């Protein structure tokens, strides 16, 4: 079968200038523009608004092989019958739990569920027992209130089934009536909120759980495990965020990821609302850059490769800047390496959180620019500072910056003008670059564009020698 690795595709990938205008690499999710109910042989059938995944570019111009996300069928379709899915606009009213009304009374819940409709539901926080939840369900002209008991980190209505979070609980009772009066049918959204699930589905970012196969655990994030997996034949990494409040916070990170597409940024394939939240990303076979460098070391990884990594990262960051996104947690641990040794920036984790609410104690002090540390002034220029620290990590093969110094010492000494020494055998121009990233005055630091140009020039130099 002409799959992802077919000769036609790999050839095309290495000759980007010959590509047709619309070039969608395998894994791209597209939305169909019209019905195509009577497909010819080998063609894919679809209805307007269906989501399909591109699996390969065909040799015949303007055609793709694609897989239908619902049916799982594979076939050909013309480029003109699909459009790429849209970025999700950052919208604070977008909610993973639009049915969660917060602290309202039982009487208010009954009013909210008018007119009666079997299976119409909402969840509220109990006023009398703060911290407890109540599931309110409309059934036969009445509203029934189920107390949700929180015990040993689990939520439960009837003690036979329990859940990590409200999202899972609602998902369960929408499929299975269990011990309650009716299956949940329709969420009653809290006024002023929009269902993230619906918006994600409409824009084409909601993936189908049935097509996801989960494998081994490959990492542990701050908020949950990262698993290897496969989605429609493509290797993926899946971050699972189980806590519903954290999942809601991650929605912002995820919406930021829908806006970007660049060879040096880890690509978001989509999300699934299950077990809290699954964030499905492209799989980066060689893991994070710190481990990559530590486990291989100087004898395996040459300086030229390090410069190439530095260039990859600055290109990704230059693009991020063009999209007006500030990363805020740029560090080698958040750079991932692909099978082909391409470095990509990941973890737009802090790329959004409300600036004023930043908890200083949670900042990665050794990577954070002084003006960001002291006055919360995050900008692309503070990302450039972090990039300088990252360069130091890279050229020291994954050492922790400011060796043997405490966070307090670092903050104080840096403020006084102290900077790290060059790593062992670090090319002088790289050390000069690092130092320029560590200018106290943010305006004096180079832009990612400038950094990119410098590195490209040096690489050419080395390549030619
Ligand atoms: P967090 O920032 O929430 O702590 P990360 O996103 O950094 O978590 O992920 C933790 C680890 O999981 C990474 O260091 C890396 O080893 C692994 N990992 C994360 N995303 C991927 C991916 N797309 N491909 C391969 N490994 C990944
Ligand atoms: Mg991380």
Coordinates of C-alpha atoms and ligand atoms in Angstrom, one line a residue:
X1 CA 0.0 0.0 0.0
X2 CA 1.1 3.6 -0.7
X3 CA 1.5 4.4 3.0
X4 CA 3.3 7.2 4.7
X5 CA 6.7 6.0 3.7
X6 CA 6.0 5.4 0.1
X7 CA 8.8 6.5 -2.3
X8 CA 6.7 9.2 -3.9
X9 CA 6.1 10.9 -0.5
X10 CA 9.7 10.8 0.7
X11 CA 10.9 12.2 -2.6
X12 CA 8.4 15.0 -2.4
X13 CA 9.4 15.8 1.1
X14 CA 13.0 16.4 0.2
X15 CA 12.0 18.7 -2.7
X16 CA 9.7 21.2 -1.1
X17 CA 10.0 23.7 -4.0
X18 CA 8.2 21.3 -6.4
X19 CA 5.2 20.8 -4.2
X20 CA 1.8 21.9 -5.3
X21 CA 0.5 25.0 -3.4
X22 CA -1.5 23.0 -1.0
X23 CA 0.8 20.6 0.6
X24 CA -0.5 18.6 3.5
X25 CA 1.9 16.2 5.1
X26 CA 0.7 12.8 6.3
X27 CA -1.2 13.3 9.6
X28 CA -2.9 16.5 8.6
X29 CA -6.5 16.6 9.6
X30 CA -8.8 18.2 7.0
X31 CA -12.5 19.0 6.8
X32 CA -14.5 18.0 3.8
X33 CA -16.2 20.8 1.9
X34 CA -19.1 19.0 0.4
X35 CA -20.9 15.6 0.2
X36 CA -19.3 12.8 -1.9
X37 CA -21.7 10.0 -1.5
X38 CA -21.1 8.1 -4.7
X39 CA -17.3 7.5 -4.8
X40 CA -15.7 5.8 -7.8
X41 CA -13.4 2.8 -7.1
X42 CA -10.6 3.6 -4.7
X43 CA -12.2 6.9 -3.7
X44 CA -13.3 7.9 -0.3
X45 CA -17.0 8.6 0.6
X46 CA -17.8 11.5 2.9
X47 CA -20.3 14.0 3.9
X48 CA -19.8 17.8 4.2
X49 CA -18.0 18.7 7.4
X50 CA -16.5 15.2 8.0
X51 CA -12.9 15.0 9.3
X52 CA -10.3 13.0 7.4
X53 CA -6.7 12.4 8.0
X54 CA -4.3 12.7 5.1
X55 CA -2.1 9.6 4.9
X56 CA -0.1 10.2 1.7
X57 CA 0.2 12.5 -1.2
X58 CA -0.5 10.8 -4.5
X59 CA 1.7 10.9 -7.5
X60 CA -1.3 12.2 -9.5
X61 CA -1.4 15.9 -9.0
X62 CA -4.1 17.3 -6.7
X63 CA -5.0 14.0 -5.1
X64 CA -4.4 12.6 -1.6
X65 CA -4.9 9.3 0.1
X66 CA -6.9 9.9 3.3
X67 CA -8.6 8.0 6.1
X68 CA -12.0 8.9 7.3
X69 CA -11.9 9.6 11.1
X70 CA -15.4 8.2 11.8
X71 CA -15.5 5.2 9.5
X72 CA -11.8 4.4 9.4
X73 CA -12.1 3.8 5.7
X74 CA -9.2 4.8 3.5
X75 CA -9.4 6.1 -0.1
X76 CA -8.5 8.8 -2.5
X77 CA -9.8 12.3 -2.5
X78 CA -9.1 15.5 -4.4
X79 CA -7.3 18.3 -2.8
X80 CA -10.1 20.7 -3.8
X81 CA -12.7 18.8 -1.8
X82 CA -11.1 19.5 1.6
X83 CA -9.8 22.4 3.6
X84 CA -7.4 22.4 6.4
X85 CA -9.0 22.7 9.9
X86 CA -9.0 26.0 11.6
X87 CA -7.1 27.3 14.6
X88 CA -9.1 27.6 17.8
X89 CA -9.3 31.2 19.0
X90 CA -8.3 31.7 22.6
X91 CA -11.6 32.2 24.3
X92 CA -11.9 32.1 28.1
X93 CA -15.6 31.1 27.8
X94 CA -14.6 27.8 26.2
X95 CA -15.2 25.1 28.8
X96 CA -14.5 21.4 29.0
X97 CA -17.3 21.4 31.6
X98 CA -20.0 23.7 30.2
X99 CA -22.6 21.8 32.3
X100 CA -20.8 22.8 35.5
X101 CA -22.7 25.7 37.1
X102 CA -20.6 26.2 40.2
X103 CA -22.2 27.2 43.4
X104 CA -25.9 27.5 42.8
X105 CA -28.8 26.4 45.0
X106 CA -31.0 23.4 44.3
X107 CA -33.9 25.8 43.5
X108 CA -31.7 27.7 41.0
X109 CA -30.7 24.3 39.4
X110 CA -34.4 23.4 39.0
X111 CA -35.1 26.7 37.3
X112 CA -32.1 26.3 35.0
X113 CA -33.4 22.9 33.9
X114 CA -36.8 24.3 32.7
X115 CA -38.6 23.4 30.5
X116 CA -38.4 19.8 31.6
X117 CA -36.7 17.4 29.2
X118 CA -35.7 13.8 30.1
X119 CA -32.0 13.6 30.4
X120 CA -31.2 17.3 30.5
X121 CA -28.6 17.8 33.2
X122 CA -26.2 20.0 35.1
X123 CA -23.7 19.7 37.9
X124 CA -23.5 22.2 40.8
X125 CA -21.4 22.6 43.8
X126 CA -23.3 22.1 47.0
X127 CA -23.8 25.3 49.0
X128 CA -24.4 23.5 52.2
X129 CA -21.5 21.1 51.9
X130 CA -18.8 23.0 50.2
X131 CA -16.6 20.8 48.0
X132 CA -19.3 18.3 47.4
X133 CA -21.0 18.2 44.0
X134 CA -24.6 17.5 43.0
X135 CA -25.7 16.1 39.7
X136 CA -29.2 17.4 38.8
X137 CA -31.1 15.6 36.1
X138 CA -34.5 16.4 34.6
X139 CA -36.8 13.4 34.4
X140 CA -40.6 13.1 34.0
X141 CA -41.2 16.8 34.8
X142 CA -39.1 16.6 38.0
X143 CA -35.5 17.4 38.7
X144 CA -33.6 14.7 40.6
X145 CA -30.5 15.7 42.7
X146 CA -27.8 13.1 43.1
X147 CA -25.1 13.9 45.7
X148 CA -21.6 13.1 44.4
X149 CA -19.4 11.8 47.2
X150 CA -15.7 12.6 47.1
X151 CA -13.7 9.9 48.9
X152 CA -10.1 8.8 48.6
X153 CA -9.6 11.0 45.6
X154 CA -12.5 9.5 43.7
X155 CA -16.0 10.8 42.9
X156 CA -19.0 8.5 43.2
X157 CA -22.8 8.6 43.2
X158 CA -23.7 5.1 44.2
X159 CA -20.5 3.5 45.5
X160 CA -20.4 0.9 42.7
X161 CA -18.6 3.1 40.1
X162 CA -16.2 5.9 40.9
X163 CA -14.3 8.4 38.8
X164 CA -11.2 10.6 38.8
X165 CA -13.1 13.6 37.8
X166 CA -16.4 15.1 36.8
X167 CA -15.6 14.9 33.1
X168 CA -15.3 11.1 33.4
X169 CA -18.4 10.8 35.5
X170 CA -20.5 12.7 32.9
X171 CA -19.0 10.7 30.1
X172 CA -19.9 7.5 31.9
X173 CA -23.5 8.4 32.6
X174 CA -24.1 9.6 29.0
X175 CA -23.3 6.1 27.9
X176 CA -24.7 4.1 30.8
X177 CA -27.7 4.8 33.0
X178 CA -26.3 2.8 35.9
X179 CA -28.1 3.5 39.1
X180 CA -29.6 6.9 38.1
X181 CA -33.1 7.7 36.7
X182 CA -32.0 8.1 33.0
X183 CA -29.0 8.2 30.8
X184 CA -27.7 11.8 30.6
X185 CA -28.8 13.2 27.3
X186 CA -28.2 16.9 27.0
X187 CA -26.0 19.2 29.0
X188 CA -27.5 22.5 30.2
X189 CA -24.6 24.9 29.6
X190 CA -23.9 27.5 32.2
X191 CA -24.8 30.9 30.8
X192 CA -21.8 32.6 29.3
X193 CA -19.9 29.4 28.6
X194 CA -19.3 27.5 25.3
X195 CA -18.7 23.8 25.1
X196 CA -15.1 23.3 24.2
X197 CA -16.0 19.8 22.9
X198 CA -18.4 21.2 20.4
X199 CA -16.0 24.0 19.3
X200 CA -13.1 21.6 19.0
X201 CA -15.2 19.1 17.0
X202 CA -16.5 21.8 14.6
X203 CA -13.0 23.1 13.9
X204 CA -11.7 19.6 13.4
X205 CA -9.4 19.1 16.4
X206 CA -11.4 16.4 18.3
X207 CA -10.0 13.0 17.5
X208 CA -11.9 9.7 17.7
X209 CA -11.0 7.6 20.7
X210 CA -11.8 4.4 18.8
X211 CA -8.9 4.9 16.5
X212 CA -6.4 5.5 19.3
X213 CA -4.2 2.7 20.5
X214 CA -2.2 3.3 23.6
X215 CA 1.2 1.7 24.4
X216 CA 4.0 2.1 26.9
X217 CA 4.6 5.1 29.1
X218 CA 7.5 7.2 27.7
X219 CA 7.6 10.1 30.1
X220 CA 6.1 11.7 33.1
X221 CA 5.0 15.2 32.9
X222 CA 4.2 17.5 35.7
X223 CA 0.4 17.0 35.3
X224 CA 0.3 13.4 34.0
X225 CA 1.9 10.6 32.2
X226 CA 3.0 10.7 28.5
X227 CA 2.2 7.5 26.6
X228 CA 3.3 6.2 23.3
X229 CA 0.4 5.4 20.9
X230 CA -0.8 5.1 17.4
X231 CA -3.6 7.1 15.7
X232 CA -4.7 5.9 12.3
X233 CA -1.4 4.2 11.6
X234 CA 0.7 7.2 12.8
X235 CA 2.9 7.0 15.8
X236 CA 1.8 9.5 18.4
X237 CA 2.6 10.6 21.9
X238 CA -0.4 11.2 24.2
X239 CA -0.3 13.4 27.3
X240 CA -3.1 12.4 29.7
X241 CA -4.3 15.1 32.1
X242 CA -6.6 13.5 34.6
X243 CA -7.5 16.4 36.8
X244 CA -10.4 18.3 35.4
X245 CA -9.3 21.7 36.6
X246 CA -5.8 21.2 35.2
X247 CA -7.4 19.9 31.9
X248 CA -9.3 23.1 31.7
X249 CA -6.1 25.1 32.2
X250 CA -4.4 23.0 29.5
X251 CA -7.1 24.0 27.0
X252 CA -5.4 27.3 26.6
X253 CA -2.1 25.6 25.8
X254 CA -3.9 23.4 23.4
X255 CA -5.6 26.3 21.6
X256 CA -2.2 28.0 21.3
X257 CA -1.0 24.8 19.6
X258 CA -3.8 24.9 17.1
X259 CA -2.5 28.2 15.8
X260 CA 1.0 27.0 14.9
X261 CA 2.5 24.8 12.4
X262 CA 6.3 24.6 11.9
X263 CA 8.9 22.0 11.3
X264 CA 10.6 22.9 14.6
X265 CA 7.5 22.9 16.8
X266 CA 6.0 19.7 18.1
X267 CA 2.7 19.3 16.3
X268 CA -0.6 18.8 17.9
X269 CA -2.7 16.2 16.2
X270 CA -5.8 16.8 18.2
X271 CA -7.4 16.1 21.6
X272 CA -9.8 13.6 23.0
X273 CA -12.0 14.2 26.0
X274 CA -11.6 11.0 27.8
X275 CA -10.0 10.2 31.2
X276 CA -9.9 13.9 31.6
X277 CA -8.1 15.1 28.6
X278 CA -5.8 13.4 26.0
X279 CA -3.5 15.7 24.1
X280 CA -2.3 13.8 21.1
X281 CA 1.0 15.0 19.6
X282 CA 3.4 13.9 17.0
X283 CA 5.8 11.2 18.4
X284 CA 9.4 12.4 18.9
X285 CA 11.3 9.1 18.9
X286 CA 14.5 10.3 20.6
X287 CA 12.9 12.0 23.6
X288 CA 13.9 15.2 25.3
X289 CA 17.2 16.9 24.4
X290 CA 18.6 16.7 27.9
X291 CA 18.5 13.0 28.0
X292 CA 19.5 12.8 24.4
X293 CA 22.7 14.6 25.1
X294 CA 23.5 13.1 28.5
X295 CA 23.1 9.5 27.2
X296 CA 25.2 10.0 24.1
X297 CA 27.8 12.6 25.1
X298 CA 30.7 14.2 23.3
X299 CA 32.0 11.1 21.7
X300 CA 28.8 10.5 19.8
X301 CA 27.3 13.9 19.2
X302 CA 29.5 16.4 17.3
X303 CA 29.6 20.1 17.6
X304 CA 28.1 20.5 14.2
X305 CA 25.0 18.6 15.4
X306 CA 24.8 20.8 18.4
X307 CA 24.8 23.9 16.2
X308 CA 22.1 22.3 14.1
X309 CA 19.9 21.8 17.2
X310 CA 20.5 25.4 18.2
X311 CA 19.4 26.5 14.7
X312 CA 16.3 24.3 14.8
X313 CA 15.3 25.8 18.1
X314 CA 15.9 29.4 17.1
X315 CA 13.8 28.8 13.9
X316 CA 11.0 27.4 15.9
X317 CA 11.1 30.3 18.3
X318 CA 11.3 32.9 15.4
X319 CA 8.1 31.4 14.1
X320 CA 6.5 31.4 17.5
X321 CA 7.4 35.1 17.8
X322 CA 5.7 35.8 14.5
X323 CA 2.5 34.3 15.9
X324 CA 2.9 36.6 18.9
X325 CA 3.3 33.7 21.3
X326 CA 5.8 33.9 24.2
X327 CA 7.0 30.5 25.4
X328 CA 8.1 31.3 29.0
X329 CA 9.5 27.8 29.7
X330 CA 12.1 27.4 27.0
X331 CA 14.7 24.9 28.3
X332 CA 16.4 21.8 27.0
X333 CA 14.0 19.6 28.9
X334 CA 11.2 21.0 26.7
X335 CA 13.0 20.4 23.4
X336 CA 12.2 17.0 21.8
X337 CA 14.3 15.2 19.2
X338 CA 12.8 13.3 16.2
X339 CA 13.9 10.1 14.7
X340 CA 15.8 12.2 12.1
X341 CA 17.5 14.3 14.8
X342 CA 15.4 17.3 14.2
X343 CA 14.9 19.4 17.4
X344 CA 11.5 20.8 18.1
X345 CA 10.1 23.1 20.7
X346 CA 7.4 21.6 22.9
X347 CA 5.4 22.4 26.0
X348 CA 3.8 25.7 25.3
X349 CA 2.8 25.0 28.9
X350 CA 3.2 28.4 30.3
X351 CA 2.6 30.1 26.9
X352 CA -0.7 31.5 28.1
X353 CA -1.3 31.5 31.8
X354 CA -2.5 34.8 33.1
X355 CA 0.5 37.0 33.5
X356 CA -0.6 38.6 36.7
X357 CA -1.4 35.4 38.4
X358 CA 2.1 33.9 37.9
X359 CA 3.3 32.2 41.1
X360 CA 7.0 33.2 41.3
X361 CA 7.9 30.1 43.3
X362 CA 6.9 28.0 40.2
X363 CA 9.1 29.8 37.8
X364 CA 12.1 27.9 36.3
X365 CA 14.5 30.4 38.0
X366 CA 17.7 29.3 36.3
X367 CA 16.1 29.9 32.9
X368 CA 14.1 33.0 33.6
X369 CA 15.3 36.5 32.6
X370 CA 15.8 38.9 35.5
X371 CA 13.1 41.3 34.4
X372 CA 10.6 38.4 34.2
X373 CA 11.7 37.1 37.6
X374 CA 11.4 40.4 39.3
X375 CA 8.6 42.2 37.5
X376 CA 6.8 39.5 35.6
X377 CA 7.9 41.0 32.3
X378 CA 7.7 38.1 29.9
X379 CA 8.4 38.8 26.3
X380 CA 10.1 37.3 23.3
X381 CA 13.2 38.9 24.7
X382 CA 12.9 37.0 28.0
X383 CA 12.5 33.9 25.8
X384 CA 15.9 34.9 24.2
X385 CA 17.5 34.9 27.6
X386 CA 16.2 31.4 28.2
X387 CA 17.5 30.4 24.8
X388 CA 21.0 31.5 26.0
X389 CA 20.7 29.2 29.0
X390 CA 19.5 26.4 26.6
X391 CA 22.6 27.0 24.5
X392 CA 24.7 26.5 27.5
X393 CA 22.9 23.2 28.3
X394 CA 23.3 22.0 24.8
X395 CA 27.0 22.8 24.6
X396 CA 27.7 21.2 28.0
X397 CA 25.9 18.0 26.8
X398 CA 23.0 18.3 29.1
X399 CA 24.5 19.6 32.4
X400 CA 22.2 21.5 34.7
X401 CA 23.0 25.3 34.4
X402 CA 24.7 27.2 37.2
X403 CA 26.2 24.0 38.7
X404 CA 26.2 23.7 42.4
X405 CA 24.4 27.0 42.9
X406 CA 21.1 27.4 44.8
X407 CA 18.2 29.2 43.1
X408 CA 18.6 32.1 45.6
X409 CA 22.3 32.4 44.8
X410 CA 21.5 32.4 41.1
X411 CA 18.9 35.1 41.3
X412 CA 21.2 37.3 43.4
X413 CA 24.4 36.8 41.4
X414 CA 22.7 37.2 38.0
X415 CA 21.2 40.5 39.2
X416 CA 24.7 41.7 40.1
X417 CA 25.9 40.9 36.6
X418 CA 27.3 37.4 37.1
X419 CA 27.1 35.1 34.0
X420 CA 28.1 31.5 33.5
X421 CA 31.4 30.5 32.0
X422 CA 31.6 28.9 28.6
X423 CA 31.1 25.1 28.7
X424 CA 34.2 23.0 28.0
X425 CA 35.3 23.1 24.3
X426 CA 32.4 25.5 23.4
X427 CA 33.0 27.3 20.1
X428 CA 33.8 30.9 20.9
X429 CA 31.1 32.3 18.6
X430 CA 28.5 30.2 20.5
X431 CA 29.7 31.6 23.8
X432 CA 29.5 35.1 22.4
X433 CA 25.9 34.4 21.3
X434 CA 25.0 33.1 24.8
X435 CA 26.4 36.2 26.4
X436 CA 24.4 38.5 24.0
X437 CA 21.3 36.6 25.1
X438 CA 22.1 37.5 28.7
X439 CA 22.3 41.2 28.2
X440 CA 20.5 42.8 31.2
X441 CA 18.7 45.2 28.9
X442 CA 16.1 43.1 27.0
X443 CA 16.4 45.5 24.0
X444 CA 20.1 44.7 23.6
X445 CA 19.5 40.9 23.2
X446 CA 19.4 39.6 19.6
X447 CA 16.2 38.6 18.0
X448 CA 15.6 35.0 17.0
X449 CA 15.8 36.1 13.4
X450 CA 19.3 37.4 14.0
X451 CA 20.3 34.3 16.0
X452 CA 19.0 32.1 13.1
X453 CA 21.1 34.1 10.6
X454 CA 24.3 33.8 12.6
X455 CA 23.9 30.0 13.1
X456 CA 23.1 29.4 9.5
X457 CA 26.3 31.3 8.5
X458 CA 28.4 29.3 10.9
X459 CA 27.0 26.0 9.7
X460 CA 27.7 26.9 6.1
X461 CA 31.2 27.7 7.1
X462 CA 31.7 24.3 8.8
X463 CA 29.9 22.5 6.1
X464 CA 32.3 23.9 3.5
X465 CA 35.5 23.2 5.4
Ligands
LIG1 P1 5.5 18.4 31.4 O1 6.1 19.6 30.8 O2 4.1 18.5 31.6 O3 6.3 18.1 32.7 P2 6.5 17.1 29.1 O4 5.6 17.6 28.0 O5 7.8 17.8 29.2 O6 5.7 17.2 30.5 O7 6.7 15.6 28.9 C1 7.4 14.8 29.8 C2 8.4 13.8 29.1 O8 7.6 13.0 28.2 C3 9.3 14.5 28.1 O9 10.5 14.9 28.8 C4 9.6 13.5 27.1 O10 10.6 12.6 27.5 C5 8.3 12.7 27.0 N1 7.5 13.3 25.8 C6 6.6 14.3 25.9 N2 6.1 14.6 24.7 C7 6.6 13.7 23.8 C8 6.5 13.5 22.4 N3 5.7 14.2 21.7 N4 7.2 12.4 21.9 C9 8.0 11.7 22.6 N5 8.2 11.9 24.0 C10 7.5 12.9 24.6
LIG2 MG1 8.1 19.8 30.1

